[in-house]
Amino acid sequence: MELSLNSTFELNNGEEIPIIGLGTYGISGKFASQAVKWALELGYRLIDTATIYGNERVIGKAIKNSNIKREELFITTKVWNTDQGYDKTFEAFETSLKKLNMSYVDLYLIHWPVTGLRGETWRALEKIYEEKRAKVIGVSNFTINHLKELMENSETIPGINQVDFSPFLYQKNLLKFCEQHKIIVEAYSPLTRGRKLDHTKLKTISEKYGKTPAQILLRWGIQQGIIQIPKSGNKQHLQENIDIFNFKLTEKDMEMLNSLNENFRVADNPNIWK
Ligand code: NAP
């Protein structure tokens, strides 16, 4: 089926998630508010935030002001490392809901696999899910080992694993493992925070399609079933990042992009969490 801005992927509990959304790391105050307003006007329906970003309140307000029905939106937030553990996770979740001014979130994630705490945190997320206060629960920055450990100790398979993912960090084995276990991969920093947009081979492909390097990276991701959450506070970029549905990368070009892997990470390597 042809992909479009309204396309969704089905998660392992039957819920649907938009294939592209707005990342909000590093923007707050009026910049976050403006970015969310523009994104919603342009047709974005997924907004990704986190407690640590410090922008849940302003994002909640911008969403309310949009007058878009809550059920048409897909809102993600995450429990921060220092809030992990069974009881503290509930407190953190309540605080997030209050700040967002919502009665539920669509997706609640464990932000990082904190050693010694992630198991208890996951049990809290399971309870939040049972109580229908999160439509989907998932993890972020989990390696194959972290996922195996979680699944050995729980009946609930995460719906999502949100990880650093781009052709420059092509985590092929992790993607395959997630596919085998019906966990959808969601790419953070899909634009490498802008650091690889000038890469010669990427530029050559972008010229061939008459698209920008950013559009090529996002298209590469969605074409293999990975959700994209590029961040932008710039209206032109917001538009550009969703203008990726009128072309398709050939298999050969997909393979060329796969070959750009150089284990380039924007954030910490999650292997530091044993
Ligand atoms: P990103 O989306 O890869 O890159 C954002 C940067 O690219 C910004 O500087 C933005 O600048 C620029 N940009 C956006 N669109 C562009 C375009 N079309 N052309 C040129 N430059 C463009 O990086 P990210 O913010 O790290 O990742 C995206 C989201 O993932 C975050 O915002 C956050 O929601 C999430 N995330 C999660 C984790 C985690 O641990 N779970 C970690 C990192 C990020 P302008 O604003 O000027 O457009």
JSON list of C-alpha atoms in Angstrom, two decimals, residues 116-226:
[
{"chain": "A", "resi": 116, "resn": "GLY", "atom": "CA", "xyz": [18.65, -2.36, 38.65]},
{"chain": "A", "resi": 117, "resn": "LEU", "atom": "CA", "xyz": [15.48, -0.33, 38.10]},
{"chain": "A", "resi": 118, "resn": "ARG", "atom": "CA", "xyz": [14.21, -1.08, 34.60]},
{"chain": "A", "resi": 119, "resn": "GLY", "atom": "CA", "xyz": [12.37, -4.30, 35.63]},
{"chain": "A", "resi": 120, "resn": "GLU", "atom": "CA", "xyz": [10.37, -2.55, 38.35]},
{"chain": "A", "resi": 121, "resn": "THR", "atom": "CA", "xyz": [9.72, 0.40, 36.07]},
{"chain": "A", "resi": 122, "resn": "TRP", "atom": "CA", "xyz": [8.33, -1.96, 33.45]},
{"chain": "A", "resi": 123, "resn": "ARG", "atom": "CA", "xyz": [5.97, -3.48, 36.03]},
{"chain": "A", "resi": 124, "resn": "ALA", "atom": "CA", "xyz": [4.67, 0.01, 36.77]},
{"chain": "A", "resi": 125, "resn": "LEU", "atom": "CA", "xyz": [4.12, 0.61, 33.05]},
{"chain": "A", "resi": 126, "resn": "GLU", "atom": "CA", "xyz": [2.19, -2.67, 32.81]},
{"chain": "A", "resi": 127, "resn": "LYS", "atom": "CA", "xyz": [-0.12, -1.45, 35.58]},
{"chain": "A", "resi": 128, "resn": "ILE", "atom": "CA", "xyz": [-0.56, 1.93, 33.87]},
{"chain": "A", "resi": 129, "resn": "TYR", "atom": "CA", "xyz": [-1.46, 0.04, 30.68]},
{"chain": "A", "resi": 130, "resn": "GLU", "atom": "CA", "xyz": [-3.95, -2.20, 32.53]},
{"chain": "A", "resi": 131, "resn": "GLU", "atom": "CA", "xyz": [-5.57, 0.92, 33.94]},
{"chain": "A", "resi": 132, "resn": "LYS", "atom": "CA", "xyz": [-5.91, 2.20, 30.35]},
{"chain": "A", "resi": 133, "resn": "ARG", "atom": "CA", "xyz": [-3.95, 5.35, 31.11]},
{"chain": "A", "resi": 134, "resn": "ALA", "atom": "CA", "xyz": [-1.48, 4.54, 28.31]},
{"chain": "A", "resi": 135, "resn": "LYS", "atom": "CA", "xyz": [-2.76, 2.93, 25.11]},
{"chain": "A", "resi": 136, "resn": "VAL", "atom": "CA", "xyz": [0.64, 1.42, 24.43]},
{"chain": "A", "resi": 137, "resn": "ILE", "atom": "CA", "xyz": [3.73, 0.93, 26.59]},
{"chain": "A", "resi": 138, "resn": "GLY", "atom": "CA", "xyz": [7.22, 0.61, 25.28]},
{"chain": "A", "resi": 139, "resn": "VAL", "atom": "CA", "xyz": [10.89, 1.21, 25.80]},
{"chain": "A", "resi": 140, "resn": "SER", "atom": "CA", "xyz": [13.64, 3.43, 24.48]},
{"chain": "A", "resi": 141, "resn": "ASN", "atom": "CA", "xyz": [17.35, 2.82, 24.07]},
{"chain": "A", "resi": 142, "resn": "PHE", "atom": "CA", "xyz": [16.92, -0.91, 24.69]},
{"chain": "A", "resi": 143, "resn": "THR", "atom": "CA", "xyz": [19.50, -3.21, 23.09]},
{"chain": "A", "resi": 144, "resn": "ILE", "atom": "CA", "xyz": [18.73, -6.82, 22.14]},
{"chain": "A", "resi": 145, "resn": "ASN", "atom": "CA", "xyz": [20.04, -7.92, 25.55]},
{"chain": "A", "resi": 146, "resn": "HIS", "atom": "CA", "xyz": [17.82, -5.45, 27.39]},
{"chain": "A", "resi": 147, "resn": "LEU", "atom": "CA", "xyz": [14.82, -6.63, 25.38]},
{"chain": "A", "resi": 148, "resn": "LYS", "atom": "CA", "xyz": [15.60, -10.30, 26.02]},
{"chain": "A", "resi": 149, "resn": "GLU", "atom": "CA", "xyz": [15.87, -9.65, 29.74]},
{"chain": "A", "resi": 150, "resn": "LEU", "atom": "CA", "xyz": [12.57, -7.77, 29.76]},
{"chain": "A", "resi": 151, "resn": "MET", "atom": "CA", "xyz": [10.77, -10.52, 27.86]},
{"chain": "A", "resi": 152, "resn": "GLU", "atom": "CA", "xyz": [12.16, -13.24, 30.12]},
{"chain": "A", "resi": 153, "resn": "ASN", "atom": "CA", "xyz": [10.60, -11.47, 33.09]},
{"chain": "A", "resi": 154, "resn": "SER", "atom": "CA", "xyz": [7.32, -10.23, 31.66]},
{"chain": "A", "resi": 155, "resn": "GLU", "atom": "CA", "xyz": [4.37, -11.42, 29.62]},
{"chain": "A", "resi": 156, "resn": "THR", "atom": "CA", "xyz": [4.02, -7.99, 28.01]},
{"chain": "A", "resi": 157, "resn": "ILE", "atom": "CA", "xyz": [6.07, -7.36, 24.91]},
{"chain": "A", "resi": 158, "resn": "PRO", "atom": "CA", "xyz": [6.83, -3.65, 24.39]},
{"chain": "A", "resi": 159, "resn": "GLY", "atom": "CA", "xyz": [4.94, -2.10, 21.48]},
{"chain": "A", "resi": 160, "resn": "ILE", "atom": "CA", "xyz": [7.80, 0.22, 20.59]},
{"chain": "A", "resi": 161, "resn": "ASN", "atom": "CA", "xyz": [11.54, 0.49, 20.98]},
{"chain": "A", "resi": 162, "resn": "GLN", "atom": "CA", "xyz": [12.58, 4.11, 20.33]},
{"chain": "A", "resi": 163, "resn": "VAL", "atom": "CA", "xyz": [16.25, 4.19, 19.40]},
{"chain": "A", "resi": 164, "resn": "ASP", "atom": "CA", "xyz": [18.89, 6.23, 17.60]},
{"chain": "A", "resi": 165, "resn": "PHE", "atom": "CA", "xyz": [18.52, 5.03, 14.02]},
{"chain": "A", "resi": 166, "resn": "SER", "atom": "CA", "xyz": [19.66, 6.32, 10.63]},
{"chain": "A", "resi": 167, "resn": "PRO", "atom": "CA", "xyz": [21.72, 4.98, 7.73]},
{"chain": "A", "resi": 168, "resn": "PHE", "atom": "CA", "xyz": [24.75, 6.21, 9.67]},
{"chain": "A", "resi": 169, "resn": "LEU", "atom": "CA", "xyz": [23.70, 4.03, 12.61]},
{"chain": "A", "resi": 170, "resn": "TYR", "atom": "CA", "xyz": [22.07, 1.17, 10.77]},
{"chain": "A", "resi": 171, "resn": "GLN", "atom": "CA", "xyz": [21.17, -1.20, 13.61]},
{"chain": "A", "resi": 172, "resn": "LYS", "atom": "CA", "xyz": [20.29, -4.12, 11.38]},
{"chain": "A", "resi": 173, "resn": "ASN", "atom": "CA", "xyz": [20.34, -6.84, 14.05]},
{"chain": "A", "resi": 174, "resn": "LEU", "atom": "CA", "xyz": [18.25, -4.83, 16.47]},
{"chain": "A", "resi": 175, "resn": "LEU", "atom": "CA", "xyz": [15.72, -4.10, 13.72]},
{"chain": "A", "resi": 176, "resn": "LYS", "atom": "CA", "xyz": [15.51, -7.79, 12.81]},
{"chain": "A", "resi": 177, "resn": "PHE", "atom": "CA", "xyz": [15.11, -8.83, 16.44]},
{"chain": "A", "resi": 178, "resn": "CYS", "atom": "CA", "xyz": [12.33, -6.27, 16.94]},
{"chain": "A", "resi": 179, "resn": "GLU", "atom": "CA", "xyz": [10.56, -7.42, 13.77]},
{"chain": "A", "resi": 180, "resn": "GLN", "atom": "CA", "xyz": [10.71, -11.04, 14.95]},
{"chain": "A", "resi": 181, "resn": "HIS", "atom": "CA", "xyz": [9.06, -10.05, 18.23]},
{"chain": "A", "resi": 182, "resn": "LYS", "atom": "CA", "xyz": [6.54, -7.62, 16.72]},
{"chain": "A", "resi": 183, "resn": "ILE", "atom": "CA", "xyz": [8.13, -4.60, 18.34]},
{"chain": "A", "resi": 184, "resn": "ILE", "atom": "CA", "xyz": [8.01, -1.53, 16.10]},
{"chain": "A", "resi": 185, "resn": "VAL", "atom": "CA", "xyz": [11.19, 0.50, 15.93]},
{"chain": "A", "resi": 186, "resn": "GLU", "atom": "CA", "xyz": [10.83, 4.26, 16.22]},
{"chain": "A", "resi": 187, "resn": "ALA", "atom": "CA", "xyz": [13.84, 6.27, 15.05]},
{"chain": "A", "resi": 188, "resn": "TYR", "atom": "CA", "xyz": [15.02, 9.16, 17.14]},
{"chain": "A", "resi": 189, "resn": "SER", "atom": "CA", "xyz": [17.52, 11.62, 15.69]},
{"chain": "A", "resi": 190, "resn": "PRO", "atom": "CA", "xyz": [16.59, 10.32, 12.22]},
{"chain": "A", "resi": 191, "resn": "LEU", "atom": "CA", "xyz": [18.29, 13.39, 10.73]},
{"chain": "A", "resi": 192, "resn": "THR", "atom": "CA", "xyz": [21.47, 12.82, 12.78]},
{"chain": "A", "resi": 193, "resn": "ARG", "atom": "CA", "xyz": [20.67, 16.22, 14.35]},
{"chain": "A", "resi": 194, "resn": "GLY", "atom": "CA", "xyz": [21.75, 17.65, 11.02]},
{"chain": "A", "resi": 195, "resn": "ARG", "atom": "CA", "xyz": [25.33, 16.40, 11.33]},
{"chain": "A", "resi": 196, "resn": "LYS", "atom": "CA", "xyz": [25.38, 14.12, 8.28]},
{"chain": "A", "resi": 197, "resn": "LEU", "atom": "CA", "xyz": [23.15, 16.07, 5.93]},
{"chain": "A", "resi": 198, "resn": "ASP", "atom": "CA", "xyz": [26.19, 17.15, 3.92]},
{"chain": "A", "resi": 199, "resn": "HIS", "atom": "CA", "xyz": [27.50, 13.61, 3.41]},
{"chain": "A", "resi": 200, "resn": "THR", "atom": "CA", "xyz": [28.57, 13.29, -0.24]},
{"chain": "A", "resi": 201, "resn": "LYS", "atom": "CA", "xyz": [26.81, 10.00, -1.01]},
{"chain": "A", "resi": 202, "resn": "LEU", "atom": "CA", "xyz": [23.62, 11.16, 0.65]},
{"chain": "A", "resi": 203, "resn": "LYS", "atom": "CA", "xyz": [23.75, 14.36, -1.37]},
{"chain": "A", "resi": 204, "resn": "THR", "atom": "CA", "xyz": [24.22, 12.41, -4.60]},
{"chain": "A", "resi": 205, "resn": "ILE", "atom": "CA", "xyz": [21.09, 10.35, -3.91]},
{"chain": "A", "resi": 206, "resn": "SER", "atom": "CA", "xyz": [19.12, 13.42, -2.93]},
{"chain": "A", "resi": 207, "resn": "GLU", "atom": "CA", "xyz": [20.03, 15.13, -6.22]},
{"chain": "A", "resi": 208, "resn": "LYS", "atom": "CA", "xyz": [18.95, 12.04, -8.15]},
{"chain": "A", "resi": 209, "resn": "TYR", "atom": "CA", "xyz": [15.44, 12.20, -6.62]},
{"chain": "A", "resi": 210, "resn": "GLY", "atom": "CA", "xyz": [15.20, 15.98, -6.47]},
{"chain": "A", "resi": 211, "resn": "LYS", "atom": "CA", "xyz": [14.70, 15.70, -2.72]},
{"chain": "A", "resi": 212, "resn": "THR", "atom": "CA", "xyz": [16.67, 17.08, 0.23]},
{"chain": "A", "resi": 213, "resn": "PRO", "atom": "CA", "xyz": [19.06, 14.89, 2.24]},
{"chain": "A", "resi": 214, "resn": "ALA", "atom": "CA", "xyz": [16.61, 15.11, 5.19]},
{"chain": "A", "resi": 215, "resn": "GLN", "atom": "CA", "xyz": [13.78, 13.79, 3.02]},
{"chain": "A", "resi": 216, "resn": "ILE", "atom": "CA", "xyz": [15.94, 10.90, 1.79]},
{"chain": "A", "resi": 217, "resn": "LEU", "atom": "CA", "xyz": [16.78, 9.89, 5.38]},
{"chain": "A", "resi": 218, "resn": "LEU", "atom": "CA", "xyz": [13.14, 9.96, 6.48]},
{"chain": "A", "resi": 219, "resn": "ARG", "atom": "CA", "xyz": [11.96, 8.07, 3.41]},
{"chain": "A", "resi": 220, "resn": "TRP", "atom": "CA", "xyz": [14.66, 5.43, 3.97]},
{"chain": "A", "resi": 221, "resn": "GLY", "atom": "CA", "xyz": [13.27, 4.90, 7.46]},
{"chain": "A", "resi": 222, "resn": "ILE", "atom": "CA", "xyz": [9.57, 4.66, 6.72]},
{"chain": "A", "resi": 223, "resn": "GLN", "atom": "CA", "xyz": [10.17, 2.46, 3.71]},
{"chain": "A", "resi": 224, "resn": "GLN", "atom": "CA", "xyz": [11.44, -0.25, 6.04]},
{"chain": "A", "resi": 225, "resn": "GLY", "atom": "CA", "xyz": [8.74, 0.11, 8.67]},
{"chain": "A", "resi": 226, "resn": "ILE", "atom": "CA", "xyz": [10.51, 2.44, 11.08]}
]
